[in-house]
Coordinates of C-alpha atoms in Angstrom, one line a residue:
M129 CA 83.2 3.9 -143.9
K130 CA 81.2 4.3 -140.6
Y131 CA 80.9 7.7 -138.8
Y132 CA 82.6 7.4 -135.0
L133 CA 81.3 9.4 -132.5
L134 CA 83.7 10.7 -129.8
S135 CA 81.6 12.6 -126.8
A136 CA 83.8 14.4 -124.3
M137 CA 82.2 14.3 -120.2
K138 CA 82.6 17.1 -118.1
P139 CA 82.2 16.6 -114.2
V140 CA 79.9 18.8 -113.3
G141 CA 81.0 21.5 -110.6
E142 CA 82.7 24.6 -111.0
P143 CA 83.5 25.7 -114.0
S144 CA 87.2 25.4 -115.4
A145 CA 89.5 28.2 -115.0
P146 CA 89.7 30.5 -117.9
E147 CA 93.6 30.1 -118.3
S148 CA 92.9 26.3 -118.6
M149 CA 90.2 26.6 -120.9
V150 CA 92.4 28.8 -123.1
E151 CA 95.0 26.0 -123.4
I152 CA 92.3 23.6 -123.9
N153 CA 90.5 25.3 -126.6
H154 CA 94.0 25.7 -128.5
R155 CA 94.4 21.8 -128.3
L156 CA 91.2 21.1 -129.7
S157 CA 91.6 23.6 -132.2
V158 CA 94.8 21.7 -133.4
F159 CA 93.3 18.2 -132.9
H160 CA 90.1 19.8 -135.0
D161 CA 93.2 20.9 -137.8
E162 CA 94.6 17.7 -138.0
L163 CA 90.9 16.1 -138.3
R164 CA 90.2 18.3 -141.6
E165 CA 94.0 17.6 -142.7
A166 CA 93.4 13.5 -142.4
G167 CA 89.9 13.9 -144.3
A168 CA 88.4 12.2 -140.9
W169 CA 86.2 15.6 -140.0
V170 CA 82.9 15.5 -140.4
F171 CA 81.5 17.8 -137.3
A172 CA 82.6 18.8 -133.8
G173 CA 81.0 21.1 -131.6
G174 CA 80.6 21.9 -127.9
L175 CA 77.1 21.7 -125.5
H176 CA 76.1 24.2 -123.3
R177 CA 75.8 22.9 -119.3
P178 CA 72.9 20.4 -118.8
D179 CA 70.9 23.0 -116.8
A180 CA 70.3 24.8 -120.5
A181 CA 68.4 21.3 -121.8
T182 CA 64.6 21.2 -122.2
V183 CA 63.3 17.3 -122.4
V184 CA 60.4 17.1 -124.6
R185 CA 58.9 13.5 -123.8
P186 CA 56.1 11.7 -125.7
L187 CA 52.4 10.9 -124.0
G188 CA 50.3 9.7 -126.5
D189 CA 49.6 12.0 -129.1
E190 CA 51.2 14.7 -126.9
V191 CA 54.2 16.0 -125.6
E192 CA 55.3 17.3 -121.9
I193 CA 58.2 19.6 -121.6
I194 CA 60.7 19.3 -118.5
E195 CA 63.1 21.8 -118.1
G196 CA 66.6 20.7 -117.4
P197 CA 68.4 17.4 -118.4
Y198 CA 66.9 14.1 -119.4
A199 CA 69.1 12.5 -116.3
E200 CA 71.5 14.2 -114.0
H201 CA 74.6 13.0 -113.4
K202 CA 77.9 13.7 -112.1
E203 CA 79.6 13.9 -115.2
F204 CA 77.6 15.3 -118.4
L205 CA 78.4 15.5 -121.9
G206 CA 80.6 18.3 -123.0
G207 CA 80.7 18.1 -126.7
I208 CA 80.5 15.8 -129.6
C209 CA 82.8 15.1 -133.0
L210 CA 81.8 13.2 -135.4
L211 CA 84.6 11.7 -137.7
M212 CA 85.4 9.2 -140.6
A213 CA 87.5 6.2 -139.6
P214 CA 88.2 2.8 -141.4
D215 CA 87.8 1.1 -138.5
L216 CA 87.6 0.8 -134.8
D217 CA 91.5 1.2 -134.0
A218 CA 91.7 4.0 -136.0
A219 CA 88.8 5.6 -134.5
L220 CA 90.3 5.1 -130.7
E221 CA 93.8 6.6 -131.8
W222 CA 91.5 10.0 -132.6
G223 CA 89.7 9.4 -129.2
R224 CA 93.4 8.8 -127.5
K225 CA 93.8 12.4 -129.2
A226 CA 90.9 13.7 -128.3
A227 CA 91.1 12.8 -124.5
L228 CA 94.5 14.6 -124.5
A229 CA 93.4 17.6 -125.7
T230 CA 90.4 18.0 -123.5
T231 CA 92.0 16.6 -120.5
L232 CA 88.7 14.5 -120.1
P233 CA 87.3 11.0 -120.7
V234 CA 86.2 10.4 -124.3
E235 CA 83.6 7.5 -125.4
V236 CA 84.5 6.1 -129.0
R237 CA 81.5 4.6 -130.2
P238 CA 80.2 3.6 -133.7
F239 CA 77.6 5.9 -135.2
L240 CA 74.6 4.1 -136.8
G241 CA 74.9 4.8 -140.9
E242 CA 76.7 4.6 -143.6
V243 CA 78.4 7.7 -145.5
D244 CA 78.5 8.3 -149.1
D245 CA 82.5 8.8 -150.1

């Protein structure tokens, strides 16, 4: 089976209202429990805002360290969820559930590599 990657994109701007985040976190917890019960769970986690990023860029045999994100956009990666799915249709169904839980767009993409069953 292949892993599939789900990445939730968050709009940059004011943080979500605390009460809406409580509800979203609850729905995400239910979604993660459903993944575990289905045997599809591999890993999931959120990311800090882009301004917490540091880029390490190769320059020959050295590296340059740059504070801030690799690219600046209006949206950014809010979190990732790796899961096992037998095919793209199954992965898209998990993506649908993730989008409804987060209220954000979710990108579904095959993850390179095979897993041992």
